[in-house]
PDB file of C-alpha atoms in Angstrom:
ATOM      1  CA  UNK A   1      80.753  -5.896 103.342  1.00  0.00           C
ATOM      2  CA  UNK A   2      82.909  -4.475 106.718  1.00  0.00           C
ATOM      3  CA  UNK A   3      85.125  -7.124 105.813  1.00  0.00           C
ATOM      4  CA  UNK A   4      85.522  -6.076 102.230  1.00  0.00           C
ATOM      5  CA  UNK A   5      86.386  -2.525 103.481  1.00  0.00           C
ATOM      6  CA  UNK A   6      88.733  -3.507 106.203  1.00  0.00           C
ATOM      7  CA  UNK A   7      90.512  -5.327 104.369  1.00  0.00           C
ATOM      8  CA  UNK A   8      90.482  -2.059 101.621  1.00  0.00           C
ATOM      9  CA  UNK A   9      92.311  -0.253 103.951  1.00  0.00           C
ATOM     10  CA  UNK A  10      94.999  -2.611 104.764  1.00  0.00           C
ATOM     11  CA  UNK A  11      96.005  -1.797 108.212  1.00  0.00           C
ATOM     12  CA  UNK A  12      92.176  -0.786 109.795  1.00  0.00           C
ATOM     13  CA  UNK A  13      94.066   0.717 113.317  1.00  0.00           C
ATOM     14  CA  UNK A  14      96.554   2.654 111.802  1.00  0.00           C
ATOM     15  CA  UNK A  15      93.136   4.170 109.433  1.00  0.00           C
ATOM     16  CA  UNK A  16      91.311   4.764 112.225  1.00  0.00           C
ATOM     17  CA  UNK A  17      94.107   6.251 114.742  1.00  0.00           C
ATOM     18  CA  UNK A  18      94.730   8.720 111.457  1.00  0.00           C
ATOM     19  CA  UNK A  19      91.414   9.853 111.431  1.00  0.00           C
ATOM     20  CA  UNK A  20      91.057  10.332 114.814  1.00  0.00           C
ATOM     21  CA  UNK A  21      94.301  12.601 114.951  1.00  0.00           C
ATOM     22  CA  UNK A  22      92.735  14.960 111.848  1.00  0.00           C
ATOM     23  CA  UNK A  23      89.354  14.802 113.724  1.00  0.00           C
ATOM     24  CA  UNK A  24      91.172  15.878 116.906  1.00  0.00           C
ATOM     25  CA  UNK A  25      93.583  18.013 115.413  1.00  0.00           C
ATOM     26  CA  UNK A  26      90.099  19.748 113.540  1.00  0.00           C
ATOM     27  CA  UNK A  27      87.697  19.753 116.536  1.00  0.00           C
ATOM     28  CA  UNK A  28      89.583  18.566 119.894  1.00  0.00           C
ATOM     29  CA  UNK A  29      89.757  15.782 121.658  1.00  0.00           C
ATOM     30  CA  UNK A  30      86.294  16.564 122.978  1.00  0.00           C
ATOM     31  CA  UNK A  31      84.302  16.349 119.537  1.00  0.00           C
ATOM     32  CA  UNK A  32      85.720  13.028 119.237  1.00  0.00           C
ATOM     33  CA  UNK A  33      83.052  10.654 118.859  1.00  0.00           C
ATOM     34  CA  UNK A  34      83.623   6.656 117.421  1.00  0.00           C
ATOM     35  CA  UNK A  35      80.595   7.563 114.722  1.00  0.00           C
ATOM     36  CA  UNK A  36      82.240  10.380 113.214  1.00  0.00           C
ATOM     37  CA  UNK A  37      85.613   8.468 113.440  1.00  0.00           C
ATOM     38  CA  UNK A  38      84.011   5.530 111.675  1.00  0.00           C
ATOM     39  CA  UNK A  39      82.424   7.849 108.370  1.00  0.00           C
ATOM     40  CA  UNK A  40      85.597   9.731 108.614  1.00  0.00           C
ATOM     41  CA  UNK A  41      87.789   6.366 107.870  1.00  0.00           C
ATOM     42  CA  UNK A  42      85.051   5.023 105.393  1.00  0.00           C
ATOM     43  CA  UNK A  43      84.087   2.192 108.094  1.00  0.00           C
ATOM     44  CA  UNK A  44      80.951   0.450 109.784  1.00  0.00           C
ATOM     45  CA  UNK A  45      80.185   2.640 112.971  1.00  0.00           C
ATOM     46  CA  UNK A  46      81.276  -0.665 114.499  1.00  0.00           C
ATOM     47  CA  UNK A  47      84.993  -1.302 113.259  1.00  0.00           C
ATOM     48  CA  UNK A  48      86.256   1.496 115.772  1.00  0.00           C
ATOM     49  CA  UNK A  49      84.712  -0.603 118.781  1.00  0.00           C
ATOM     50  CA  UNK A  50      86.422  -3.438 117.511  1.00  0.00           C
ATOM     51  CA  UNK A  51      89.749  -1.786 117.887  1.00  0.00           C
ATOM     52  CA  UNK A  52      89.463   0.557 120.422  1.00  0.00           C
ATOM     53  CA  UNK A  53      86.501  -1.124 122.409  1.00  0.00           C
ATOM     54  CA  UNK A  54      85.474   2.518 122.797  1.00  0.00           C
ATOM     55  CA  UNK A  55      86.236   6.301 122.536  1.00  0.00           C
ATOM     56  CA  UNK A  56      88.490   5.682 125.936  1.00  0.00           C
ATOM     57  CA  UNK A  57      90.219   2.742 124.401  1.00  0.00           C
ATOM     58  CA  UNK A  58      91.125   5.084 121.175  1.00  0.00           C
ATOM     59  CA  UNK A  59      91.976   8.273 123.147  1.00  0.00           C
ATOM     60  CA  UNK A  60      94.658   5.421 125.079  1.00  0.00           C
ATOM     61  CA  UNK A  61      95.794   4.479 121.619  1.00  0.00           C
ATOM     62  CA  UNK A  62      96.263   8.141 120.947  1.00  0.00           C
ATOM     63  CA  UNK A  63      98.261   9.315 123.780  1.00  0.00           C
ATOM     64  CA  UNK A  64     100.311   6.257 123.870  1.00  0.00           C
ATOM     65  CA  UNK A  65     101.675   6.569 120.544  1.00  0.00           C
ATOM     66  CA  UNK A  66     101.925   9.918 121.438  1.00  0.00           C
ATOM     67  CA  UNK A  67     104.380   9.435 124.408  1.00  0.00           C
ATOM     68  CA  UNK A  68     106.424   6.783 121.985  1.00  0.00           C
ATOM     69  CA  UNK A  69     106.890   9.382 119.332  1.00  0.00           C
ATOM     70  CA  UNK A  70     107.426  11.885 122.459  1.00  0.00           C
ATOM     71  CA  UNK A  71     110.313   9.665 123.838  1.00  0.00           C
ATOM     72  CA  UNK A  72     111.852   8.860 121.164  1.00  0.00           C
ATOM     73  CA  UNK A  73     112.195  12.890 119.779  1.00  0.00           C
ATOM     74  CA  UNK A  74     113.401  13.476 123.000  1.00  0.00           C
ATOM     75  CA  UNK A  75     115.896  10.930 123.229  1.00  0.00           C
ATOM     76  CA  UNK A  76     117.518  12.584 120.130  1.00  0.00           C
ATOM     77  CA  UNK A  77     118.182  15.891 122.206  1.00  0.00           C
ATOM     78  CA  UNK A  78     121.847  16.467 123.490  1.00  0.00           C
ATOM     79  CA  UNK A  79     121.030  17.789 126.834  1.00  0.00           C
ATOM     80  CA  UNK A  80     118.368  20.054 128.691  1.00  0.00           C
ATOM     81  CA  UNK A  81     118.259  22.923 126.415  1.00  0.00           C
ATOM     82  CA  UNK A  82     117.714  20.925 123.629  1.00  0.00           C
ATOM     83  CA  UNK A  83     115.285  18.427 125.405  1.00  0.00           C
ATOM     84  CA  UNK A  84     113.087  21.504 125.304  1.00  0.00           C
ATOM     85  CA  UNK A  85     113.248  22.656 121.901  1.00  0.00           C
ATOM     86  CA  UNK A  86     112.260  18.685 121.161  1.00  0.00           C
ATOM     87  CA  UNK A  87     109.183  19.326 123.258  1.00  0.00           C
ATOM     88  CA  UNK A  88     108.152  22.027 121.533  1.00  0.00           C
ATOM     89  CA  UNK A  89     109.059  21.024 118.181  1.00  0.00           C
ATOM     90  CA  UNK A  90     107.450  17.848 119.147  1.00  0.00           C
ATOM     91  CA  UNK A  91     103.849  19.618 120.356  1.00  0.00           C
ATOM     92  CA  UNK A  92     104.147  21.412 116.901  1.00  0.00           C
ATOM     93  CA  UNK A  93     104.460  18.695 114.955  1.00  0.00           C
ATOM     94  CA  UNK A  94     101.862  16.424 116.823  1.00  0.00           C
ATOM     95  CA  UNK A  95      99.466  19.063 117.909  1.00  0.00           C
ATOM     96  CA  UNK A  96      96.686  15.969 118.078  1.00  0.00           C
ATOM     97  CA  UNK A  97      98.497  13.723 120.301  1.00  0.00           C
ATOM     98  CA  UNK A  98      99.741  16.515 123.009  1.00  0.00           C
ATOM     99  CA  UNK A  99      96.082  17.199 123.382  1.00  0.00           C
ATOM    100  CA  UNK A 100      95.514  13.790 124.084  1.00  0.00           C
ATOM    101  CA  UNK A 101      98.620  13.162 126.220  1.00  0.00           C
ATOM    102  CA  UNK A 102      98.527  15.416 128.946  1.00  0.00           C
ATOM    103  CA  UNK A 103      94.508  15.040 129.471  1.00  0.00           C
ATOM    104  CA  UNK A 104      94.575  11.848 132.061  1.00  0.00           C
ATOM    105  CA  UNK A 105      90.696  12.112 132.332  1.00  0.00           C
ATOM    106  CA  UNK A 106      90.521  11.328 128.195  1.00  0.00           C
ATOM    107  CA  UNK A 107      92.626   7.459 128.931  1.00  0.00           C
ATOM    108  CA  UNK A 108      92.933   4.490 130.857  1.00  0.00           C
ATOM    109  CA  UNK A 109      95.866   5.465 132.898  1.00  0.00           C
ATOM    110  CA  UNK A 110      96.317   1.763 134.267  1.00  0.00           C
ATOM    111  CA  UNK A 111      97.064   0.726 129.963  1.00  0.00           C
ATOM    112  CA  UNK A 112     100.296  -1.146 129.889  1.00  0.00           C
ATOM    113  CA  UNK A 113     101.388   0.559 126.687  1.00  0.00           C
ATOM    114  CA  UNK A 114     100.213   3.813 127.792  1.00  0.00           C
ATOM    115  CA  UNK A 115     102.303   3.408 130.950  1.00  0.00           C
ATOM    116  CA  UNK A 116     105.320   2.070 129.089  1.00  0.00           C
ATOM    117  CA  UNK A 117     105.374   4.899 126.427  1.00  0.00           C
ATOM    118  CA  UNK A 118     104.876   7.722 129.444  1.00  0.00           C
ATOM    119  CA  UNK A 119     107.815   6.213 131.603  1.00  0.00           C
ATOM    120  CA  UNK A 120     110.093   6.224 128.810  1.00  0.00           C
ATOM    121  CA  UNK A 121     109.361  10.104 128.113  1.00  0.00           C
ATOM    122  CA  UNK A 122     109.467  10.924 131.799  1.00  0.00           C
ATOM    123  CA  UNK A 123     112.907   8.804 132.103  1.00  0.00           C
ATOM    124  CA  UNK A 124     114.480  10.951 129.017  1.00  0.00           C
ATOM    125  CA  UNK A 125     113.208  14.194 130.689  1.00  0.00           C
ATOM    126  CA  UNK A 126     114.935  13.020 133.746  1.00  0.00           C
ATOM    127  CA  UNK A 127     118.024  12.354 131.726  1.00  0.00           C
ATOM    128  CA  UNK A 128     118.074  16.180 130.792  1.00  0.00           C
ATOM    129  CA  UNK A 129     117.856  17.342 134.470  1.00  0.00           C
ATOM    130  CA  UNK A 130     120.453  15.027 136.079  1.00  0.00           C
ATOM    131  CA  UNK A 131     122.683  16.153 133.268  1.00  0.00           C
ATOM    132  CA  UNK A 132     123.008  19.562 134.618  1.00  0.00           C
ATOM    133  CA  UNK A 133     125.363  20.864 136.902  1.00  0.00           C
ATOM    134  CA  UNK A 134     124.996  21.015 140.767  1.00  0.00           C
ATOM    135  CA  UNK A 135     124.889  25.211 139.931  1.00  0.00           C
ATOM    136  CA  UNK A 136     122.696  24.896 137.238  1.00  0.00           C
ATOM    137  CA  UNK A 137     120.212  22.314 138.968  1.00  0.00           C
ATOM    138  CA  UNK A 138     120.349  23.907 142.373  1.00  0.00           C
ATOM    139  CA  UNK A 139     119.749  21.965 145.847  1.00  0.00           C
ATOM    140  CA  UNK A 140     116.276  19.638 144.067  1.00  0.00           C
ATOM    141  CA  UNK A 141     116.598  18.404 140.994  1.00  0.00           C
ATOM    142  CA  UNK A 142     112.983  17.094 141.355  1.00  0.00           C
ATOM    143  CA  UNK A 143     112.091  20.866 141.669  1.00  0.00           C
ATOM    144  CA  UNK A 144     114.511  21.971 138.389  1.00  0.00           C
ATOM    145  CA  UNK A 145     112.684  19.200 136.398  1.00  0.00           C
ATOM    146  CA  UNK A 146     109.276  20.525 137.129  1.00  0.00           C
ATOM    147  CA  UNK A 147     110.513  24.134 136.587  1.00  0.00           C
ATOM    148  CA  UNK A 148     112.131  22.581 133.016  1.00  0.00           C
ATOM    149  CA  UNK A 149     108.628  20.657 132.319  1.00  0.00           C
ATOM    150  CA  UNK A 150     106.846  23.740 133.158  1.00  0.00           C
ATOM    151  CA  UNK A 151     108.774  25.954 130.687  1.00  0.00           C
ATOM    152  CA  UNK A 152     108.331  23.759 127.531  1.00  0.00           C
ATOM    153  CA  UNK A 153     105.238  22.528 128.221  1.00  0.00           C
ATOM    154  CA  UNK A 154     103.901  26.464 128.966  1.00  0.00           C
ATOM    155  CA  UNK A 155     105.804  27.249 125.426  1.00  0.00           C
ATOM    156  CA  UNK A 156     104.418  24.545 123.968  1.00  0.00           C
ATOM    157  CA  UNK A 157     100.943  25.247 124.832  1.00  0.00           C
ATOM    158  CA  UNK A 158     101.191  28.952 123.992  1.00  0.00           C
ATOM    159  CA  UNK A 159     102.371  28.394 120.687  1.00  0.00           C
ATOM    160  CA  UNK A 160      99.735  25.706 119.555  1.00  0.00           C
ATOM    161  CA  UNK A 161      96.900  28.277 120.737  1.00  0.00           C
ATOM    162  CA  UNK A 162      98.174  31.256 118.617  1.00  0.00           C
ATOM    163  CA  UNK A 163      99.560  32.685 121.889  1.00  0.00           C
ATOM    164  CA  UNK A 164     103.033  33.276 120.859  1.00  0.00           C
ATOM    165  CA  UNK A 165     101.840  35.052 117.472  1.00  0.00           C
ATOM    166  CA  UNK A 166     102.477  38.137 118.113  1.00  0.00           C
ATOM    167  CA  UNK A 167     105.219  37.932 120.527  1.00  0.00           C
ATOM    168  CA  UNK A 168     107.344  35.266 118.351  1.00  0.00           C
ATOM    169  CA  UNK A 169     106.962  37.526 115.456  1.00  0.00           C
ATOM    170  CA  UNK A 170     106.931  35.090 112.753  1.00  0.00           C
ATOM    171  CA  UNK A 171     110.899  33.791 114.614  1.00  0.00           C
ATOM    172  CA  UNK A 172     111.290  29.992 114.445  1.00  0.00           C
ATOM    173  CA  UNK A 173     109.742  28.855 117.886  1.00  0.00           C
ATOM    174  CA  UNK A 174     112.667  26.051 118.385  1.00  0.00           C
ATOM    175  CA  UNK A 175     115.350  29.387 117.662  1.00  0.00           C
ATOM    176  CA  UNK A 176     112.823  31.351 120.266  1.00  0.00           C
ATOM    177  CA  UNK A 177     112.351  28.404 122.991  1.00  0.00           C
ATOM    178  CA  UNK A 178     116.336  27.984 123.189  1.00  0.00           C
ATOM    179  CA  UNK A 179     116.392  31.954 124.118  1.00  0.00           C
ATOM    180  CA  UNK A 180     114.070  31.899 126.492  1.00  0.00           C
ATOM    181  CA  UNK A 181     115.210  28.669 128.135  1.00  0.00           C
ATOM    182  CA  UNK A 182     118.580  30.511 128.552  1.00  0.00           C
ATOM    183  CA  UNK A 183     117.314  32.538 131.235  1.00  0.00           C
ATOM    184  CA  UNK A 184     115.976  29.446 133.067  1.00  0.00           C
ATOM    185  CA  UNK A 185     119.114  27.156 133.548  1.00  0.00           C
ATOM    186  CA  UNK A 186     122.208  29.428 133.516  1.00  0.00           C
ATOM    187  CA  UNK A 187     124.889  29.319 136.221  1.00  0.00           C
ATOM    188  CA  UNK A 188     124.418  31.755 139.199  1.00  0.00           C
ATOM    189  CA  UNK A 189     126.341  35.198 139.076  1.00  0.00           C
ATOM    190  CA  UNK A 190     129.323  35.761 141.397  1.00  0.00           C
ATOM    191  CA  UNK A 191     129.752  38.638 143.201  1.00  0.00           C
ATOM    192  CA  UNK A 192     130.991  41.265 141.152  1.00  0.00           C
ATOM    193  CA  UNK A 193     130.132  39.577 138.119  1.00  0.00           C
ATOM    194  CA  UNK A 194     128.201  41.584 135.784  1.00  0.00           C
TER     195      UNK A 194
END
């Protein structure tokens, strides 16, 4: 009878990573559990474990298709500014997986796919910094990418937990990231500039 209802669903994974994204996007990453997954996707309690081995295994699967998608919306993005406004637009679109992502303790950081996916997104975030100019980047660019993570990530975060409400206004949060990134990476004043 599992077989019958795998093969009802066509492609079981792609089922099962689904559910787990509306469970997680419902409850958090924390509630997640490889029962509920299974009712959820109409399954045997046992079909996740067959996938995923376990709830690690799944939460891998999660945050390495995460990074893909991640990578690949930032690789689309012009330059810095816009690098950002991916990130966020990304987090809002994929509120599940950046739970997931950025919550090391929830994967197996040593998973080859995992690893793959998360050095492509680092390597386009990268591409954004080293893009800049010497004024813009200052002395470190190590230091101007963690400033640039910091700032979309922060926005990112704020907006998925209501915390940008108010504040935002009902503006579109890509139109509203872009302003606020403006006063990050700008070009030093001269003197007697005003």
């Amino acid at each position: 009878m599992t077989t019958e209802r795998a093969y009802h669903h066509g492609d079981l994974r792609r089922a099962l990573l689904t559910a787990a994204l509306d469970a997680i996007a419902q409850e958090g990453p924390d509630a997640l559990s490889l029962r509920d997954l299974a009712r959820r996707a109409g399954v045997s309690h046992a079909a996740p474990a067959h996938h995923f081995k376990d709830r690690t295994g799944l939460l891998t699967a999660v945050a390495a298709e995460g990074y893909a998608l991640f990578a690949d919306a930032l690789a689309e993005a012009p330059d810095l500014q816009e690098r950002g406004v991916a990130y966020v637009r990304f987090a809002a679109r994929h509120p599940a997986h950046f739970q997931v992502m950025f919550r090391p303790e929830l994967h197996r950081t040593d998973d080859t796919a995992l690893l793959t996916a998360k050095a492509r997104a680092t390597d386009e975030l990268r591409a954004g910094v080293d893009d800049l100019t010497d004024a813009a980047r200052g002395e470190d660019a190590r230091l101007a990418g963690i400033a640039a993570w910091s700032l979309a990530h922060g926005f990112a975060t704020l907006l998925l937990t209501g915390n940008l409400d108010g504040p935002a206004d009902g503006k579109d949060p890509a139109e509203l990231f872009r302003s606020v990134a403006g006063f990050l990476f700008r070009p030093p004043r001269t003197p007697g500039s005003s």
